[in-house]
Amino acid sequence: MAVVYSKALPQSGGANETPTRRFHTSTEKIIDQANPDITNIYAALLYGQQTRPDNPVLGKRDVLGTVTEDKQVQHKVNGKMETVTKQWSYFKLSEYKWMTYSQAVDYTTNLGAGFRSMGVKAKNRVLIYAPTSREWQLCAFGAFSQSMQVVTAYDTLGESGLLHAMNQAKVEVAFLKADQMPILARIMDQIETVKHVVYYQDLYGMPDGCKEAIDKVKTKYAVYTMEEVHELGVKNPVERQIPEGQDIALVMYTSGSTGKPKGVLIGHQGVMAVAGGIHLFIAPYIEHGHDIILSYLPLSHVLAFFVDVYCIYSGIRVGYGTPRTLTDDSVRECQGDIKELRPMVMMGVPQVWNTIRAGMLKQVNNSSWLVRKLFYNAVELKNVLRSHNLPHNFMDNIVFKKTREATGGRLKFIITGGAPINRNVQKLMNAALCPMIQGFGMTEASGLLSVQLPDDSTFNNVGAPCPSVEMKLVDVPEAKYFAKDGKGEIWVRGPSIFKGYLDNDELTRETVTEDGWLKTGDIGQWTDQGQLTIIDRKKNLVKLVSGEYIALEALESTYKNSLYIHNICVVADSRMAQPCAIVNIDDNQIAQMADNAGIDYNNPSEIATSQDFIKAVLADLQHVARENNLTKQETLAAIRIDAELWSPENDRLTPAMKLKRTDICDYNQDKLEDMYRQMGLDQE
Ligand SMILES: Nc1ncnc2c1ncn2[C@@H]1O[C@H](COP(=O)(O)OP(=O)(O)OP(=O)(O)O)[C@@H](O)[C@H]1O
């Protein structure tokens, strides 16, 4: 009999809403804390210290140096191949060095005492503007040990965003990596409330320009290294001032996919309710005190943050890595983070998995016909066997040995979230690596709202509601989504819901109802097994000229099946009968793709605008549409290519790797207008 992952509460639901559903084993009670009675984030670390004091918990690699290499790149110029020399620099890293629970408690207690002796008090705010690292998390726990609040700012955030976060949140202390100091130096005259600046640096040192920036910052602020603050704490010990559950832990800014990031007030108990909820169902799949997770996604994003906290609480070691050093190819004279750490669990946003998939398929597609056939059939077979609960791991040693070894060979399951994952990507990862589970989360819910279990072999869903929330679907009449058909906007309620937006009560009232339901803005549907499927986001539903709605994100996820594209932004409005798209193709790969498609060109810089190449890519995308049974009105009518790789650095993606639609359209205005002309649309 099929498992039912969530259950409807009796006597719930109404004319415009589905019954309320909860995780199948917690229909009586929503989980509101981690056990035993852990309602604040610092207590999660203390719990680890009490239960496994000498177990390693936080691991990092030191940067030992850099290695610069010349690379010969082939380019076709005026019909002739030319070789250009480019310089690339790579990090050389140490092995992982671990801090035990006891050491982490001592260090953060001293750091908190250090903050206190600088004059920082409970409820004051410490802004962390640094990449994901052990230092990031130690600073956060140091602040929590004295009931200070942490304000998060993505390390890729530009000057204006950083200034906005610092001034809006009335930050007292700014904590940075030395590399970020030049940015602080540039905006320091406009910073209003900061009194102290604390920085850390790599063992190897800091990049050019940072020392001068630090000197400049010192003219206005008291500047300390992290070690100096720690030493201050050692010399001036004070009692820890552990927060209450209802205290605010974080001012976390959303990723900004729908506009300006909003400052979300997240409570300690909210995060620990999520941790308690996860523990209820994930504990059987984990070897606590032994398993390791690789943490490399931005800690300023809720997804990475709550997973780290859960791991610290439950005894999963957290090893820090960076997107720049994950694989062996990206470092020198050492192994990449994945192979060095050999994690059992790893998390990623769909963009990460899409890149891994493209790498795998490139290798497979370059092999002989027989190997290709064997590989693709094995992917299908392993998924089928898994879905019937039949033995399938024997295939790992025959077909998937290489792909598994590339990720250290110990992965038990991988987690994807933050945006929809393509079914084919999930299928491939299930087979070539290990089970991939999909979660659905939101900053306003302290992280997790729903997630699949590791032995759930179904696709196109984000699992059951987390035991820390209850959920219902509510009519969205303008888009013709009705609860009576089992569809509607996802509303959630529970202890993990946020405490409001910073300085924006009006938006808080619009987002949370008086009786505590958070309106997620996402459109969902229940499966027969009680899992949630996300059909789209309210803001990304677009009405076509026919009056029908199309779901942009869902379409993008489908079109990513084309191996031509690195990323895609589907564009539609009420003048159109069919959508069009801006397609992002990596300019390092475009020449190879054009060669494969037999397209003639004189210079690679011409390919993105070559009509023949555009036609070839569009034809492939239309083929993908047919293969996936998209309707005519969901099929792309035209495309244009943007060959500058979209990234958070060039403002085309949010730091959580989601599309920044407005920015993408602004940067490609000419291309859009050209496409609209081709589609016979009036210019607005
Ligand atoms: N597995 C998933 N599938 C589809 N969408 C997802 C998934 N996980 C998260 N999301 C989307 O991410 C949203 C939450 O993201 P986050 O809190 O980072 O802010 P954002 O919505 O991206 O940014 P902003 O609120 O500034 O526009 C959810 O509301 C949902 O739309």
Short mmCIF file of C-alpha atoms and ligand atoms in Angstrom, two decimals, residues 154 252-262 264 300-303 350 416-421 437-445 447-450 461-462 490 501 519-523 533-540 553 654 656 658-659, ligand 1:
data_model
loop_
_atom_site.label_atom_id
_atom_site.label_comp_id
_atom_site.label_asym_id
_atom_site.label_seq_id
_atom_site.Cartn_x
_atom_site.Cartn_y
_atom_site.Cartn_z
CA TYR A 154 25.14 38.09 1.39
CA MET A 252 17.50 37.81 7.56
CA TYR A 253 17.09 39.46 4.19
CA THR A 254 15.12 37.51 1.53
CA SER A 255 16.92 36.61 -1.65
CA GLY A 256 15.18 39.37 -3.62
CA SER A 257 13.74 37.37 -6.52
CA THR A 258 10.64 39.57 -6.57
CA GLY A 259 12.21 42.92 -5.84
CA LYS A 260 14.12 44.55 -3.03
CA PRO A 261 15.17 42.11 -0.26
CA LYS A 262 12.93 42.32 2.83
CA VAL A 264 12.61 39.11 7.96
CA SER A 300 22.84 34.39 4.69
CA HIS A 301 20.14 32.34 2.99
CA VAL A 302 17.70 30.60 5.26
CA LEU A 303 18.16 27.22 3.56
CA PRO A 350 18.77 23.55 -8.61
CA THR A 416 17.59 20.30 -3.25
CA GLY A 417 15.49 23.35 -2.52
CA GLY A 418 14.98 27.05 -3.05
CA ALA A 419 13.44 26.66 -6.52
CA PRO A 420 11.83 23.84 -8.53
CA ILE A 421 14.05 20.96 -9.60
CA ILE A 437 15.09 14.76 -1.86
CA GLN A 438 13.33 18.02 -2.57
CA GLY A 439 12.39 20.56 0.08
CA PHE A 440 10.34 23.73 -0.02
CA GLY A 441 11.28 26.58 2.24
CA MET A 442 10.94 30.26 2.80
CA THR A 443 12.73 32.87 4.87
CA GLU A 444 9.41 33.89 6.46
CA ALA A 445 9.03 30.35 7.81
CA GLY A 447 13.51 27.79 6.62
CA LEU A 448 11.68 24.57 5.98
CA LEU A 449 8.01 24.13 5.10
CA SER A 450 7.94 20.70 3.52
CA ASN A 461 6.64 17.15 -5.33
CA VAL A 462 8.21 18.76 -2.28
CA ILE A 490 -0.22 27.59 0.05
CA TYR A 501 9.20 42.41 8.45
CA LYS A 519 0.38 33.44 2.73
CA THR A 520 3.37 32.03 0.87
CA GLY A 521 2.46 33.39 -2.58
CA ASP A 522 3.15 29.93 -3.98
CA ILE A 523 0.48 27.86 -5.70
CA THR A 533 3.37 19.92 -5.43
CA ILE A 534 4.28 23.49 -6.25
CA ILE A 535 2.62 24.55 -9.47
CA ASP A 536 3.96 28.08 -9.50
CA ARG A 537 4.29 31.38 -7.73
CA LYS A 538 1.43 33.84 -7.74
CA LYS A 539 3.69 36.58 -9.08
CA ASN A 540 5.03 34.39 -11.86
CA GLU A 553 8.90 28.90 -13.28
CA THR A 654 19.95 36.42 -6.54
CA ALA A 656 20.41 32.05 -3.78
CA LYS A 658 17.28 32.51 -8.50
CA LEU A 659 16.48 34.61 -11.56
N1 LIG B 1 11.46 23.26 -3.94
C1 LIG B 1 10.94 24.42 -4.34
N2 LIG B 1 10.20 24.44 -5.47
C2 LIG B 1 9.67 25.59 -5.93
N3 LIG B 1 9.85 26.80 -5.34
C3 LIG B 1 10.57 26.84 -4.21
C4 LIG B 1 11.14 25.66 -3.65
N4 LIG B 1 11.78 26.03 -2.52
C5 LIG B 1 11.62 27.37 -2.39
N5 LIG B 1 10.91 27.86 -3.41
C6 LIG B 1 10.55 29.27 -3.66
O1 LIG B 1 11.39 30.13 -2.87
C7 LIG B 1 10.58 31.03 -2.13
C8 LIG B 1 11.27 31.43 -0.85
O2 LIG B 1 12.55 31.96 -1.14
P1 LIG B 1 13.24 33.07 -0.26
O3 LIG B 1 12.69 33.08 1.11
O4 LIG B 1 14.69 32.90 -0.45
O5 LIG B 1 12.94 34.44 -0.89
P2 LIG B 1 12.48 34.82 -2.34
O6 LIG B 1 11.01 34.59 -2.36
O7 LIG B 1 13.32 34.10 -3.35
O8 LIG B 1 12.86 36.36 -2.40
P3 LIG B 1 11.87 37.60 -2.32
O9 LIG B 1 10.86 37.29 -1.24
O10 LIG B 1 12.78 38.72 -1.97
O11 LIG B 1 11.29 37.69 -3.69
C9 LIG B 1 9.30 30.29 -1.92
O12 LIG B 1 8.22 31.16 -1.64
C10 LIG B 1 9.14 29.56 -3.25
O13 LIG B 1 8.56 30.41 -4.22
#
